DNA sequence: AGCACGCCGACT
DNA sequence: GTCGGCGTGCTC
């Protein structure tokens, strides 16, 4: 572990000194180098060093001394680049220690833009960007909003605090935290706003520009190299004042960060599931603490973890209980599918059809939500019952009948949603050779669109999924078409649940409200509640009353009852008690260990060895090994362990002691997931 | 992550 | 007989 950063303030390293350089590579630790003649170096400096036969750019981390001086090579040069600030360095160390990732792998996330750091790739100076103007007046705030905004403004400049800003959909949370943003800008410091699915937030960007007269800097995977380089440098130099980004923006080298906002803090996409596995919301709180700055967690349906922190007095809570501008929350109605069964090849019940008919007749818009991409989730052979499966994963192939951009090309393809495998529908059953024997089972959004087209031939419909949206522009286009009422009925996956605002949308139908409840992981109920509440909240955000209709086969389920009653507090209180009783997070700790490799026997052998050496203790339980639910993924066989401990157990050192005894053959991978959210 | 070294198939 | 596949191992 490398946590030596904090004690060297502005210590200078002089020629002949040994120093530790962190390289943005998944190495076990820092590498030692010598300060060369005429060099003066300090922690945080970007330096070019020799590594093997080649060169690499790294960051001076601390004093060296782990390796004999005669093995050390001199630093080639110090790069003319703003040094990586201390809070960023401490954050990298902290994340590495917490996630058990190599520190260099974490640094790599902070140095993702080589061309911004290395002067060798030619680059022109970026043109200056217009700055957000905090002096512009904001929208008029309601009394509730004004109280919350004043409290958030007071938090700015007051050191580390965590504030939950909770408010129903449409209550104007964004305008409230914009006031805190204005306060930070007035003080000349920087702001980071984390959003899930940044590429789909054109409406957020428009609101920001309307409030501050200039766009924020964006940070996400769809950026061009040039935009990425310009923004990275502007953040490092302090010229970029507001950055809105996906989770990786947390690792930008902010020169003087003054506030972090995590919008939709409950959103599961803040959990990074590959590479360095971390939860951006939790790490954002750590980043705020290390920077001694406030952080606001914003949500209509805060996570159970955040609610628990509020109850324990660790976080403060600001609440916006009503919709802004007098809009009413939608009515919410369950449709008991045991009574309102549908005809075969049909997924819309009569009450939902009636509601859609009424909305369309009134010139309003409707939305159908089904969290399943493609045409049908399963294709089977009518002759022998064979199910078409992915050759590389333990998963059914999903049939897709639309072209990649939603065009209705007639060719049917089968796709694996886990590995990207794709093939045409075979001419005959690979098992029994029967021809033309395939039957599509169950609905995806494409098939739902087919039913809608048959039932509402005059309605203008569109399907919104990651398959029909190729990038931020396509998403914005579709949202615009919806806002301009060029679409009557929008069909979509959870992409449509995100914070879009459609004034004419009055009816939301959830085709399969039970979908998220299967599988029974510890957050299934919570997640389903949050998702369905968010989807329902799309309805009736302006002058018109909204109605949400949820088709369910288990209307007596606690989630469904909570949604109809609107009593979120009681639902979360019950969930919290369940978690407390079971010693589950946030009252206990979980870590997952996943062994994977191309050969099942080798994977099992390593898993057995891990099981033999599993940690024991009063407050420690180890479950496994078991085959992962996705037993084979991308051709790799997978076995899982789950480590469950009391809150007081230092789970990282337990894991380290466990794993240090084992040297896995290089064809096998051992993945640690601290605080797992996915149990696949 | 690169970039080596290292043993087994199709070519000038 | 070589050129070259990418499997494993190291870089201060």
XYZ file of C-alpha atoms in Angstrom, chain A residues 52-646:
595
model
C 12.222 -1.116 -19.452
C 13.202 -0.267 -23.009
C 10.670 2.500 -23.366
C 9.600 5.620 -21.592
C 6.607 6.395 -19.461
C 5.025 9.414 -17.828
C 4.304 9.209 -14.142
C 3.759 11.376 -11.099
C 6.258 12.038 -8.303
C 4.537 10.450 -5.342
C 6.833 10.577 -2.346
C 10.381 10.029 -1.188
C 11.826 6.780 -2.487
C 14.008 4.243 -0.820
C 12.500 0.818 -1.357
C 15.098 -0.270 -3.865
C 18.913 0.013 -4.076
C 20.097 3.244 -5.628
C 22.194 1.449 -8.261
C 19.049 -0.074 -9.732
C 17.432 3.347 -10.036
C 17.544 5.367 -13.208
C 17.409 9.149 -13.287
C 14.236 11.015 -14.123
C 14.469 12.094 -17.763
C 12.593 15.356 -17.394
C 9.943 17.194 -15.488
C 6.983 18.022 -17.759
C 5.777 21.582 -18.008
C 2.382 20.784 -16.590
C 0.429 21.835 -13.511
C 1.345 19.287 -10.803
C -1.287 16.814 -9.651
C -2.697 18.458 -6.507
C -2.430 16.825 -3.102
C -6.157 16.072 -2.690
C -6.116 14.214 -6.012
C -3.067 12.225 -4.962
C -4.496 11.341 -1.597
C -7.748 10.392 -3.319
C -5.934 8.021 -5.674
C -4.198 6.351 -2.723
C -7.461 6.115 -0.843
C -9.405 4.571 -3.734
C -6.611 2.078 -4.406
C -6.474 1.006 -0.770
C -10.253 0.741 -0.513
C -10.881 -1.160 -3.748
C -7.686 -3.253 -3.551
C -6.772 -1.957 -6.988
C -3.193 -1.181 -7.956
C -2.554 2.534 -7.251
C -1.212 2.904 -10.778
C -4.481 1.575 -12.170
C -6.294 4.334 -10.288
C -3.788 6.944 -11.426
C -4.450 5.824 -14.978
C -8.028 7.064 -14.614
C -6.653 10.470 -13.612
C -4.203 10.498 -16.543
C -6.578 9.223 -19.186
C -5.561 11.952 -21.630
C -1.983 11.361 -22.586
C -1.903 14.161 -25.099
C -2.953 16.690 -22.445
C 0.030 15.820 -20.292
C 2.750 14.950 -22.769
C 4.003 17.940 -24.767
C 5.471 15.581 -27.383
C 2.157 14.977 -29.212
C 1.713 18.360 -30.881
C -1.097 20.464 -29.552
C -2.319 23.975 -30.013
C -3.538 26.057 -27.112
C -7.210 25.707 -26.514
C -9.386 28.674 -27.311
C -10.826 30.163 -24.130
C -14.341 29.026 -23.314
C -17.074 31.374 -22.106
C -17.350 31.198 -18.325
C -20.567 30.496 -16.460
C -21.795 33.763 -14.975
C -22.944 33.415 -11.378
C -24.275 36.976 -11.312
C -27.177 36.125 -13.605
C -30.432 35.789 -11.693
C -31.825 32.300 -11.216
C -35.428 31.281 -11.655
C -37.864 32.366 -8.959
C -37.756 29.799 -6.181
C -40.630 28.527 -4.103
C -40.422 28.949 -0.336
C -39.211 25.350 0.111
C -36.643 25.757 -2.625
C -35.393 29.023 -1.199
C -34.861 27.471 2.235
C -32.953 24.537 0.761
C -30.928 26.784 -1.548
C -29.915 29.024 1.348
C -28.803 26.017 3.379
C -26.727 24.674 0.488
C -25.198 28.087 -0.112
C -24.211 28.235 3.554
C -22.531 24.845 3.275
C -20.260 26.209 0.553
C -17.054 27.410 2.108
C -17.747 25.604 5.355
C -15.517 22.570 4.966
C -16.575 18.961 4.484
C -20.294 18.288 4.858
C -22.652 15.871 3.152
C -26.145 17.088 2.336
C -28.926 14.963 0.935
C -31.201 17.061 -1.258
C -34.342 14.984 -1.506
C -37.316 16.075 -3.528
C -40.053 14.477 -5.563
C -39.691 14.427 -9.347
C -40.352 17.917 -10.646
C -39.758 19.673 -7.333
C -36.937 21.759 -8.754
C -33.904 20.167 -7.088
C -31.673 21.217 -9.959
C -32.509 24.901 -9.542
C -31.757 24.561 -5.843
C -28.289 23.148 -6.285
C -27.617 25.645 -9.074
C -27.707 28.234 -6.267
C -24.891 26.413 -4.494
C -23.026 26.252 -7.805
C -23.425 30.031 -8.125
C -22.041 30.473 -4.626
C -18.938 28.407 -5.432
C -18.408 30.313 -8.673
C -18.661 33.593 -6.775
C -15.798 32.358 -4.638
C -13.787 31.530 -7.723
C -13.624 27.795 -7.077
C -14.558 24.786 -9.218
C -17.644 22.576 -9.206
C -18.093 18.955 -10.215
C -21.567 17.642 -11.009
C -21.814 13.878 -11.467
C -24.733 12.588 -13.498
C -25.525 9.031 -14.502
C -25.706 8.472 -18.266
C -24.289 11.907 -19.022
C -24.635 11.450 -22.733
C -28.405 11.577 -22.427
C -28.673 14.802 -20.492
C -29.091 17.448 -23.195
C -31.951 18.874 -21.174
C -29.703 19.294 -18.131
C -27.119 21.118 -20.249
C -29.780 23.438 -21.619
C -30.979 24.298 -18.123
C -27.443 24.998 -16.992
C -26.761 27.254 -19.961
C -30.031 29.097 -19.366
C -29.094 29.699 -15.725
C -25.438 30.633 -16.165
C -25.255 31.938 -19.721
C -22.570 29.458 -20.757
C -22.292 25.696 -20.991
C -20.412 23.656 -18.419
C -17.483 21.474 -19.388
C -18.565 17.934 -20.177
C -16.675 14.789 -19.290
C -17.755 11.379 -20.574
C -16.732 8.589 -22.897
C -18.203 10.164 -26.050
C -15.822 13.137 -26.087
C -13.447 13.761 -28.960
C -9.732 13.592 -28.179
C -9.468 17.331 -28.545
C -12.353 18.092 -26.188
C -10.917 15.627 -23.699
C -7.477 17.219 -23.858
C -8.797 20.789 -23.602
C -11.032 19.980 -20.659
C -8.381 18.011 -18.790
C -5.939 20.907 -19.054
C -8.562 23.521 -18.221
C -9.532 21.554 -15.119
C -5.900 21.247 -14.062
C -5.234 24.949 -14.651
C -8.429 26.015 -12.901
C -9.893 27.637 -16.011
C -12.756 25.139 -16.215
C -15.176 26.230 -13.518
C -17.979 23.700 -13.789
C -17.554 20.135 -14.985
C -20.549 17.894 -15.508
C -19.585 14.334 -16.041
C -19.997 10.648 -15.622
C -18.277 8.856 -12.762
C -14.781 9.056 -14.266
C -14.869 12.858 -13.899
C -14.144 12.250 -10.213
C -10.536 11.586 -11.146
C -9.970 14.845 -13.008
C -7.066 16.879 -11.563
C -9.136 19.744 -10.123
C -6.920 22.606 -9.096
C -9.377 24.047 -6.581
C -12.547 22.018 -6.263
C -15.132 23.738 -4.062
C -18.270 21.578 -4.382
C -19.398 18.187 -5.643
C -22.983 17.408 -6.620
C -24.069 13.816 -7.246
C -27.408 13.988 -9.035
C -29.628 10.864 -9.015
C -27.352 9.576 -6.280
C -29.333 6.326 -6.005
C -28.606 5.417 -9.625
C -26.949 2.046 -10.048
C -24.832 3.216 -12.968
C -22.570 5.061 -10.526
C -21.126 1.662 -9.709
C -18.226 0.966 -12.027
C -18.222 -2.770 -12.692
C -14.983 -3.368 -14.560
C -11.372 -2.358 -14.266
C -11.093 -0.528 -10.968
C -14.413 -1.425 -9.337
C -15.764 1.521 -7.346
C -18.956 3.329 -6.487
C -18.698 6.900 -7.745
C -21.208 8.232 -5.199
C -19.282 6.786 -2.271
C -15.922 7.817 -3.694
C -17.295 11.314 -4.330
C -17.983 11.605 -0.608
C -14.389 10.562 0.061
C -13.094 13.063 -2.495
C -15.094 15.812 -0.788
C -13.717 14.850 2.616
C -10.129 14.846 1.353
C -10.725 18.232 -0.270
C -12.521 19.578 2.836
C -15.458 20.697 0.709
C -19.238 20.143 0.769
C -20.997 17.531 -1.296
C -24.691 17.352 -2.175
C -26.369 14.023 -2.919
C -29.530 14.628 -4.914
C -32.409 12.245 -5.498
C -36.159 11.779 -5.565
C -35.655 8.301 -4.135
C -32.467 8.320 -2.056
C -30.622 5.070 -1.627
C -31.040 3.132 1.575
C -27.367 3.736 2.349
C -27.796 7.498 2.126
C -31.016 7.442 4.159
C -29.212 5.485 6.856
C -26.440 8.070 6.961
C -29.039 10.799 7.362
C -30.686 8.942 10.216
C -27.346 8.425 11.914
C -26.727 12.164 11.710
C -23.743 11.811 9.404
C -25.529 13.504 6.498
C -27.908 16.411 6.694
C -31.155 16.339 4.767
C -32.946 19.056 2.837
C -36.403 18.163 1.624
C -38.596 19.483 -1.194
C -41.928 17.771 -0.597
C -43.990 19.214 -3.454
C -43.742 19.677 -7.173
C -42.743 23.098 -8.353
C -45.336 25.307 -10.051
C -48.316 23.437 -8.665
C -47.936 20.298 -10.796
C -49.435 17.269 -9.095
C -47.726 13.926 -8.623
C -49.162 11.298 -10.920
C -51.819 8.929 -9.690
C -50.465 5.430 -9.509
C -52.556 2.372 -10.240
C -51.741 -1.327 -10.219
C -53.208 -3.576 -12.863
C -53.555 -7.092 -11.509
C -52.535 -9.209 -14.459
C -53.991 -12.329 -12.870
C -57.389 -10.750 -13.474
C -56.656 -8.726 -16.594
C -54.772 -11.392 -18.499
C -53.853 -10.610 -22.064
C -54.355 -12.547 -25.262
C -51.383 -14.567 -26.511
C -48.767 -12.452 -28.334
C -50.172 -9.457 -26.523
C -48.792 -7.637 -23.499
C -51.117 -4.724 -22.970
C -54.067 -5.228 -20.599
C -57.436 -3.641 -21.251
C -57.123 -0.947 -18.545
C -53.776 0.146 -19.980
C -55.140 0.134 -23.533
C -58.052 2.281 -22.376
C -55.742 4.770 -20.666
C -53.548 5.028 -23.755
C -56.596 5.466 -25.970
C -57.922 8.275 -23.790
C -54.596 10.095 -23.645
C -54.096 9.927 -27.396
C -57.683 10.995 -28.040
C -57.108 14.028 -25.792
C -54.052 15.021 -27.813
C -51.695 14.092 -24.977
C -48.637 11.881 -24.997
C -48.061 8.461 -23.480
C -45.065 6.327 -22.647
C -44.660 2.578 -22.309
C -41.825 1.270 -20.215
C -40.380 -2.191 -20.662
C -36.886 -2.863 -19.446
C -36.036 -5.304 -22.225
C -34.173 -4.453 -25.379
C -34.801 -6.248 -28.649
C -37.759 -8.210 -29.966
C -37.893 -11.248 -27.715
C -35.646 -12.368 -24.841
C -35.808 -16.038 -25.814
C -36.078 -17.999 -29.025
C -36.825 -21.712 -28.872
C -37.417 -24.586 -31.249
C -41.051 -25.691 -31.322
C -39.999 -29.152 -32.461
C -37.497 -30.077 -29.745
C -37.637 -27.259 -27.197
C -34.021 -26.253 -27.742
C -33.268 -22.712 -26.553
C -30.851 -20.600 -28.542
C -27.961 -19.702 -26.268
C -24.839 -17.595 -26.537
C -21.765 -19.663 -27.443
C -19.649 -17.582 -25.033
C -21.971 -16.893 -22.099
C -24.529 -18.619 -19.914
C -27.299 -16.584 -21.456
C -30.125 -16.755 -23.961
C -29.723 -14.971 -27.246
C -32.052 -12.023 -27.652
C -33.820 -11.698 -30.951
C -33.567 -8.293 -32.663
C -35.647 -7.509 -35.720
C -34.958 -3.799 -36.153
C -31.760 -2.580 -37.742
C -29.110 -1.106 -35.474
C -30.597 2.397 -35.753
C -34.180 1.360 -35.391
C -34.886 0.920 -39.069
C -37.290 -1.928 -39.702
C -34.967 -4.108 -41.728
C -36.540 -7.489 -42.079
C -33.534 -9.567 -41.114
C -33.719 -11.116 -37.696
C -30.557 -11.319 -35.672
C -29.742 -12.985 -32.405
C -27.615 -11.059 -29.972
C -26.003 -11.685 -26.632
C -26.446 -8.674 -24.379
C -23.489 -9.737 -22.263
C -20.679 -10.186 -24.791
C -21.961 -8.597 -27.987
C -22.093 -11.872 -29.959
C -24.393 -11.549 -32.917
C -25.580 -13.952 -35.605
C -28.420 -14.244 -38.103
C -31.299 -16.472 -37.091
C -30.166 -19.945 -38.212
C -32.123 -21.623 -40.998
C -32.669 -24.763 -38.939
C -32.588 -25.770 -35.310
C -28.954 -26.515 -34.383
C -30.211 -29.362 -32.165
C -32.883 -31.261 -34.144
C -32.370 -29.751 -37.608
C -36.032 -28.845 -37.894
C -36.577 -26.017 -40.351
C -38.709 -22.937 -39.637
C -39.360 -24.134 -36.133
C -38.363 -21.127 -34.059
C -40.761 -19.372 -31.748
C -40.066 -16.022 -30.121
C -40.931 -16.070 -26.428
C -41.812 -13.012 -24.433
C -41.723 -9.357 -25.330
C -38.954 -6.840 -25.813
C -39.580 -3.213 -26.729
C -39.514 -3.996 -30.465
C -42.258 -6.546 -30.095
C -44.201 -4.174 -27.903
C -43.904 -1.569 -30.650
C -45.439 -4.133 -33.020
C -48.454 -4.527 -30.763
C -48.767 -0.764 -30.347
C -48.655 -0.278 -34.121
C -51.443 -2.806 -34.522
C -53.620 -1.303 -31.804
C -52.912 2.379 -32.438
C -52.188 2.590 -36.166
C -52.588 6.368 -36.211
C -50.276 7.109 -33.290
C -46.789 8.339 -34.047
C -44.525 6.080 -32.052
C -40.821 5.799 -31.372
C -38.653 3.282 -29.567
C -35.967 4.617 -27.253
C -33.274 2.176 -26.180
C -29.509 2.075 -26.346
C -29.987 0.268 -29.679
C -31.933 3.092 -31.307
C -29.756 5.867 -29.917
C -26.261 6.063 -31.319
C -24.957 8.939 -29.209
C -25.746 12.150 -27.346
C -27.031 13.871 -30.454
C -29.434 11.093 -31.364
C -30.729 11.082 -27.805
C -31.236 14.826 -27.818
C -33.016 14.597 -31.192
C -35.435 12.001 -29.910
C -36.109 13.997 -26.744
C -36.692 17.121 -28.867
C -39.125 15.292 -31.133
C -40.992 14.172 -28.048
C -41.053 17.695 -26.578
C -42.267 19.136 -29.905
C -45.064 16.543 -29.906
C -43.893 14.858 -33.064
C -44.278 11.610 -31.148
C -47.485 10.491 -29.482
C -46.329 7.316 -27.855
C -42.793 6.632 -26.704
C -41.721 3.067 -25.981
C -38.514 2.567 -24.107
C -36.232 0.808 -21.686
C -34.879 2.414 -18.533
C -33.308 5.077 -20.706
C -36.719 6.795 -20.701
C -36.768 6.826 -16.908
C -33.971 9.393 -16.718
C -34.735 13.011 -15.905
C -36.487 14.016 -19.103
C -39.267 16.517 -18.907
C -42.146 16.037 -21.344
C -44.901 18.572 -20.586
C -47.599 16.807 -22.611
C -46.911 13.333 -21.254
C -49.811 12.228 -19.096
C -49.920 8.431 -19.173
C -47.088 6.093 -18.299
C -47.605 2.358 -18.617
C -45.215 -0.106 -17.034
C -45.602 -3.299 -19.031
C -43.878 -5.647 -16.587
C -43.475 -4.078 -13.164
C -42.241 -7.379 -11.681
C -39.229 -7.653 -13.977
C -36.655 -6.330 -11.531
C -37.857 -8.363 -8.569
C -36.642 -11.752 -9.759
C -33.226 -12.999 -8.787
C -33.563 -11.749 -5.255
C -30.351 -9.830 -4.694
C -30.345 -7.643 -1.650
C -31.279 -4.453 -3.459
C -33.870 -5.875 -5.881
C -36.842 -4.401 -4.021
C -35.165 -1.043 -3.470
C -34.027 -0.773 -7.075
C -37.436 -1.714 -8.435
C -39.090 0.859 -6.215
C -36.690 3.585 -7.323
C -36.921 2.736 -11.013
C -40.703 2.462 -11.133
C -41.153 5.617 -9.079
C -38.844 7.444 -11.430
C -40.664 6.114 -14.495
C -44.051 7.035 -13.036
C -42.701 10.500 -12.309
C -42.358 11.182 -16.048
C -46.137 11.650 -16.190
C -47.928 14.926 -15.565
C -45.077 17.279 -14.878
C -46.787 20.390 -16.227
C -50.377 21.546 -16.178
C -51.897 18.137 -16.925
C -52.550 15.466 -14.321
C -50.501 12.316 -14.802
C -51.419 8.664 -14.501
C -49.074 5.741 -14.104
C -50.391 2.212 -14.624
C -48.284 -0.720 -13.506
C -49.011 -4.197 -14.838
C -48.090 -6.745 -12.175
C -48.709 -10.373 -11.263
C -47.913 -9.679 -7.619
C -49.894 -6.603 -6.592
C -49.547 -7.550 -2.940
C -45.742 -7.362 -3.096
C -44.241 -4.820 -0.696
C -42.793 -2.803 -3.570
C -46.126 -2.527 -5.366
C -47.924 -1.640 -2.149
C -45.348 1.021 -1.349
C -45.663 2.536 -4.821
C -49.448 2.791 -4.635
C -49.540 4.065 -1.077
C -46.799 6.575 -1.779
C -45.408 5.740 1.643
C -41.742 5.571 0.753
C -40.657 6.137 4.325
C -42.440 3.049 5.585
C -41.094 0.935 2.740
C -37.533 2.053 3.342
C -37.922 1.630 7.095
C -38.944 -1.996 6.551
C -36.124 -2.584 4.074
C -33.697 -1.030 6.517
C -34.834 -3.326 9.303
C -34.414 -6.355 7.016
C -30.878 -5.309 6.212
C -30.062 -4.607 9.838
C -31.457 -7.965 10.957
C -29.490 -9.810 8.270
C -26.291 -7.868 8.955
C -26.312 -6.714 5.354
C -24.997 -3.358 4.095
C -24.953 -0.706 5.317
C -25.007 -2.522 8.681
C -22.433 -5.097 7.635
C -19.851 -5.250 4.906
C -19.833 -7.323 1.739
C -17.057 -8.110 -0.673
C -17.260 -10.392 -3.677
C -14.388 -12.432 -5.010
C -14.681 -13.696 -8.571
C -12.340 -16.308 -10.006
C -12.445 -16.611 -13.769
C -10.578 -18.325 -16.554
C -11.014 -20.090 -19.876
C -10.863 -23.566 -18.345
C -13.424 -24.679 -15.779
C -11.139 -27.201 -14.073
C -8.368 -24.663 -13.474
C -10.912 -22.183 -12.163
C -12.319 -24.807 -9.802
C -8.838 -25.721 -8.619
C -8.038 -22.139 -7.690
C -11.460 -21.716 -6.084
C -10.855 -24.811 -3.975
C -7.512 -23.483 -2.852
C -9.082 -20.154 -1.945
C -11.782 -22.009 -0.001
C -9.128 -23.915 1.997
C -7.465 -20.694 3.012
C -10.630 -18.687 3.539
C -10.461 -16.290 6.497
C -12.231 -17.320 9.683
C -13.413 -15.250 12.591
C -16.344 -14.399 14.791
C -17.555 -11.564 12.592
C -16.496 -13.084 9.280
C -18.507 -15.346 7.008
C -17.343 -16.707 3.668
C -19.910 -18.115 1.246
C -18.779 -20.062 -1.772
C -17.316 -20.980 -4.039
C -20.410 -21.248 -6.199
C -20.751 -20.987 -9.938
C -21.685 -17.402 -10.715
C -25.232 -16.933 -12.066
C -23.443 -15.968 -15.267
C -21.368 -19.127 -14.967
C -19.636 -18.452 -18.270
C -19.104 -14.899 -19.488
C -17.176 -14.045 -22.658
C -15.848 -17.583 -22.686
C -14.539 -17.392 -19.126
C -15.811 -19.732 -16.444
C -16.602 -17.911 -13.220
C -16.856 -18.893 -9.556
C -17.880 -16.520 -6.812
C -17.164 -16.064 -3.143
C -19.030 -13.659 -0.933
C -17.295 -12.305 2.142
C -19.649 -10.901 4.740
C -18.329 -9.208 7.847
C -19.387 -6.967 10.662
